[in-house]
XYZ file of C-alpha atoms in Angstrom:
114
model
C 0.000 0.000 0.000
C 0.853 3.705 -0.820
C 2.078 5.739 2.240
C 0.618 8.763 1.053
C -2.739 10.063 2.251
C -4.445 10.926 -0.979
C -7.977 11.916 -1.625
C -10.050 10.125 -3.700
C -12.691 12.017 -3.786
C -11.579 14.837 -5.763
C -13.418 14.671 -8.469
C -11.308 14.791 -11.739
C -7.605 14.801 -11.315
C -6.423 17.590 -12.937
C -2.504 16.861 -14.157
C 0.361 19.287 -14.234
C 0.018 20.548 -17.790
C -3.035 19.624 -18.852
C -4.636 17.011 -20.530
C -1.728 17.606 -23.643
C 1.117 17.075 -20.925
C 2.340 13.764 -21.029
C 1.885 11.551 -17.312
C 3.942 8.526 -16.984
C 2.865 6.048 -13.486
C 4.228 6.887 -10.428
C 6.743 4.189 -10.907
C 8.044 5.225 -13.887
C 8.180 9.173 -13.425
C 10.793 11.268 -11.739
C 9.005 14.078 -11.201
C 6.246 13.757 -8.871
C 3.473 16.551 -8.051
C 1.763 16.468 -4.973
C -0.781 19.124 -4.729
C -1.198 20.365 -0.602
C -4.413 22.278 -0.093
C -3.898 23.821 3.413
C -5.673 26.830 4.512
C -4.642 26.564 8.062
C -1.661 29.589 8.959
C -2.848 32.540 7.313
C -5.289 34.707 9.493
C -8.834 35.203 9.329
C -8.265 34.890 5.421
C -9.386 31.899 3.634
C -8.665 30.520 0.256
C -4.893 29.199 -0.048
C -6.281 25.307 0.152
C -7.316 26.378 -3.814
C -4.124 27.439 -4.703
C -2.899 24.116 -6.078
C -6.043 23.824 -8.291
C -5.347 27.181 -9.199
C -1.931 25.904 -10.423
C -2.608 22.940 -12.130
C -5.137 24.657 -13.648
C -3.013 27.247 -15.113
C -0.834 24.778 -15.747
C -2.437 23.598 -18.816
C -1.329 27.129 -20.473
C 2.307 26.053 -20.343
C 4.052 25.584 -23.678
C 5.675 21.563 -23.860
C 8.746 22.889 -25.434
C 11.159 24.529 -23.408
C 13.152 27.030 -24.763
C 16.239 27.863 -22.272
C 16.454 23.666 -21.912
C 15.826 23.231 -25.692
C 14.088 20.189 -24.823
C 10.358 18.828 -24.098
C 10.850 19.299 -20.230
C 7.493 16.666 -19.548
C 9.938 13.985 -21.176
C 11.824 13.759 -17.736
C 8.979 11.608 -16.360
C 6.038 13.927 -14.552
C 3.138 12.107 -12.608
C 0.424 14.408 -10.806
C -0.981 12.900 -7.555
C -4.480 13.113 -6.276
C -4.320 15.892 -3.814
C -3.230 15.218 -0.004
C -5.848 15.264 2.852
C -6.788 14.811 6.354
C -4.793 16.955 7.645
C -3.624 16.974 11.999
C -5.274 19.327 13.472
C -2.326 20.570 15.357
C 0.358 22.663 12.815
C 2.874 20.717 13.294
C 2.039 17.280 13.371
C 0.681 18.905 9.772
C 4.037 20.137 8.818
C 5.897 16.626 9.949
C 3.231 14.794 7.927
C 4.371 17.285 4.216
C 8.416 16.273 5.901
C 7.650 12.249 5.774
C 5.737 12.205 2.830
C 8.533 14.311 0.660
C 11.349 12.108 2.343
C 9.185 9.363 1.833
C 9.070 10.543 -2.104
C 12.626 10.978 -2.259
C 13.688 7.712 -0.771
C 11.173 6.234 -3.850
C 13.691 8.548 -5.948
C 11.214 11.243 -6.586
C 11.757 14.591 -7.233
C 8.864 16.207 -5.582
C 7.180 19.339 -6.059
C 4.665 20.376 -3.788
């Protein structure tokens, strides 16, 4: 079983980069995207858990070809994750769970990008 505490019931995964941006499985890709909606540290102010929608949403703009790397950067190996959930309510048993799921991700020899 996975070690990551995804949630399934998210409706449509959107990937990083669209529908046109090519996903490999997490097994095969060395990028990995985890998506963390938390809307926990920042005031009265609400909103930041729909940031990462937000980005993979935009995402889909992004060109495939990148020019400084003269290369199709998505050829690397990029898998999008369902988003994380169930968050502790106490901040930092939240912030230790984001530390052992990214060393958990590198030790799988991910590259992740929260």
């Amino acid at each position: 079983g996975t070690l990551l505490p995804l949630d399934d019931d998210q409706g449509t995964l959107i990937p990083y980069g669209g529908i046109h941006f090519p996903q490999v499985p997490f097994d095969r890709a060395r990028v990995v995207v985890l998506p963390l909606p938390f809307d926990r540290t920042n005031g009265s102010a609400t909103g930041t858990s729909s940031g990462p929608l937000a980005i993979l949403t935009a995402s889909a703009q992004l060109a495939l070809w990148d020019e400084e790397m003269q290369c199709v950067a998505a050829h690397i190996g990029v898998c999008t994750l369902p988003a994380m959930h169930a968050w502790p309510a106490d901040l930092d048993e939240a912030v230790a769970e984001i530390r052992r799921v990214a060393a958990w991700l590198i030790t799988e020899g991910k590259f992740p990008v929260f």
